[in-house]
Structures are given as structure tokens and as C-alpha cells.
XYZ file of C-alpha atoms in Angstrom:
124
model
C -16.559 5.218 -23.950
C -14.192 3.606 -21.463
C -15.330 1.139 -18.829
C -13.084 0.416 -15.854
C -13.440 -2.639 -13.632
C -11.406 -3.072 -10.468
C -10.594 -6.376 -8.820
C -8.234 -7.808 -6.240
C -9.620 -6.312 -3.064
C -10.241 -8.348 0.039
C -9.565 -8.770 3.734
C -5.952 -8.958 4.861
C -4.079 -8.693 8.125
C -1.854 -5.736 8.889
C 1.498 -6.174 7.207
C 0.003 -8.164 4.363
C -0.161 -7.442 0.653
C -2.710 -7.199 -2.125
C -2.548 -6.387 -5.805
C -5.419 -4.437 -7.282
C -6.147 -4.637 -10.994
C -8.040 -2.160 -13.137
C -9.111 -3.604 -16.474
C -10.199 -1.130 -19.117
C -12.510 -1.884 -22.024
C -14.282 0.029 -24.738
C -11.107 1.450 -26.177
C -7.449 1.621 -25.343
C -6.425 3.740 -22.379
C -2.791 3.869 -23.443
C -3.017 7.669 -23.850
C -4.769 8.226 -20.532
C -3.306 9.258 -17.249
C -4.582 6.630 -14.818
C -4.930 6.802 -11.064
C -6.097 5.012 -7.974
C -8.216 6.818 -5.401
C -9.617 5.502 -2.148
C -12.476 6.420 0.142
C -12.141 5.309 3.771
C -15.335 4.807 5.793
C -16.905 8.149 6.647
C -14.221 10.126 4.833
C -13.792 11.827 1.495
C -12.179 10.253 -1.518
C -8.430 10.844 -1.804
C -5.731 10.241 -4.384
C -3.474 7.273 -3.742
C -1.315 7.087 -6.862
C -1.246 8.191 -10.477
C 0.721 7.253 -13.571
C 1.140 8.940 -16.938
C 0.375 7.176 -20.184
C 3.848 5.773 -20.775
C 4.515 5.258 -17.112
C 7.279 7.852 -17.247
C 5.910 9.748 -14.283
C 4.205 8.453 -11.178
C 2.745 10.061 -8.101
C 2.179 8.546 -4.677
C 0.517 10.294 -1.788
C 2.800 10.614 1.246
C 0.984 8.051 3.382
C 1.653 5.236 0.899
C 5.173 6.066 -0.296
C 7.453 3.080 0.002
C 4.467 0.735 0.395
C 2.253 1.080 -2.688
C 3.336 0.947 -6.317
C 1.299 1.869 -9.373
C 2.098 0.305 -12.728
C 0.450 -0.162 -16.089
C 0.546 -2.571 -18.990
C -0.754 -0.740 -22.046
C -0.671 -3.912 -24.134
C -3.201 -5.407 -21.707
C -5.118 -2.159 -21.179
C -4.622 -2.680 -17.468
C -3.414 -0.695 -14.480
C -2.210 -2.202 -11.222
C -1.731 -1.074 -7.656
C 0.552 -3.202 -5.510
C -0.207 -2.703 -1.832
C 2.479 -3.874 0.587
C 2.835 -3.566 4.358
C -0.850 -2.750 4.669
C -2.097 -0.877 7.705
C -5.612 -0.692 9.214
C -5.809 2.945 8.063
C -5.548 1.711 4.457
C -9.040 0.244 4.806
C -11.158 1.836 2.085
C -12.942 1.350 -1.197
C -10.319 1.718 -3.909
C -11.301 3.235 -7.257
C -9.564 3.292 -10.594
C -9.893 6.434 -12.708
C -8.659 7.763 -16.029
C -8.419 10.961 -18.024
C -6.800 11.948 -21.296
C -3.809 13.967 -20.119
C -0.046 14.215 -20.558
C 0.812 14.652 -16.893
C -0.400 13.040 -13.712
C -3.398 14.660 -12.087
C -4.296 14.456 -8.415
C -7.777 16.024 -8.242
C -10.633 13.552 -8.547
C -12.890 16.112 -10.237
C -10.517 16.166 -13.206
C -10.913 12.450 -13.959
C -13.424 11.413 -16.588
C -13.677 7.630 -16.234
C -14.295 5.733 -13.002
C -14.690 2.150 -11.948
C -17.147 0.896 -9.333
C -14.486 0.278 -6.718
C -13.102 -2.666 -4.798
C -13.103 -3.001 -1.014
C -9.839 -3.373 0.876
C -10.113 -4.197 4.564
C -7.025 -4.426 6.768
C -7.432 -5.995 10.185
C -5.091 -5.250 13.084
């Protein structure tokens, strides 16, 4: 069984940056497709970014392209999300998720492992 723990959230002013970290334990996630989702207040959860097991393919939702970057370090069993030029509309709980797959997946229902989430709040 895989456990995922997110960290790195916080309160930041618009235009600022954060780096979220997702640490996996239980077993290696080097064969998993990993992703970050977010759930803004009062809204449904949405995909932010995804990365395949070797990092060969990545996906970013349109609203974060050019601002957010997903990366992974399989040796550390860790996935990262670099958030730059943050906007108030990026305020949300950010979740890390994983599934054994060869391609990136964008639907949350297809992910098997989830973390508890980390809050990101962007003030204007």
C-alpha cells in the first residue's frame, strides 16, 4: 500500500511562488503515473498536472501552463509541483495522487492513491 503526504502549502501574495512536495512511502512509486489535483473552495476537484513514471511525458491544465511545473525524483520517491506567479484563483487544497499506468491520466476517478492535501492560499 502506498501512502502519500503533501507539504509545502501556505499563504502567499499574488505573484509569489511555492513548491509543493509529495512524499511517498510504503513502496516505490517509480512505476506510477503521479499527478497533482486541486479543489478550490466550493468547487470540484480538478487536475493541475501529471507526470509519467520516467517523467517523459507531462500534462498541465491550461490555466497553469507557463506557471506551474511538475517533476519527480524516483530515487527519493517524491513528486514536486513548483508554483510560480501565483494568482488568487489558484487558492485551493492541493492533492497528490498516483496510479500504476504508462501514460498520464487526467480523471481523478482513475487514481488509486491519494494524499490528505495541503492548503495553498493566494492573497491579492
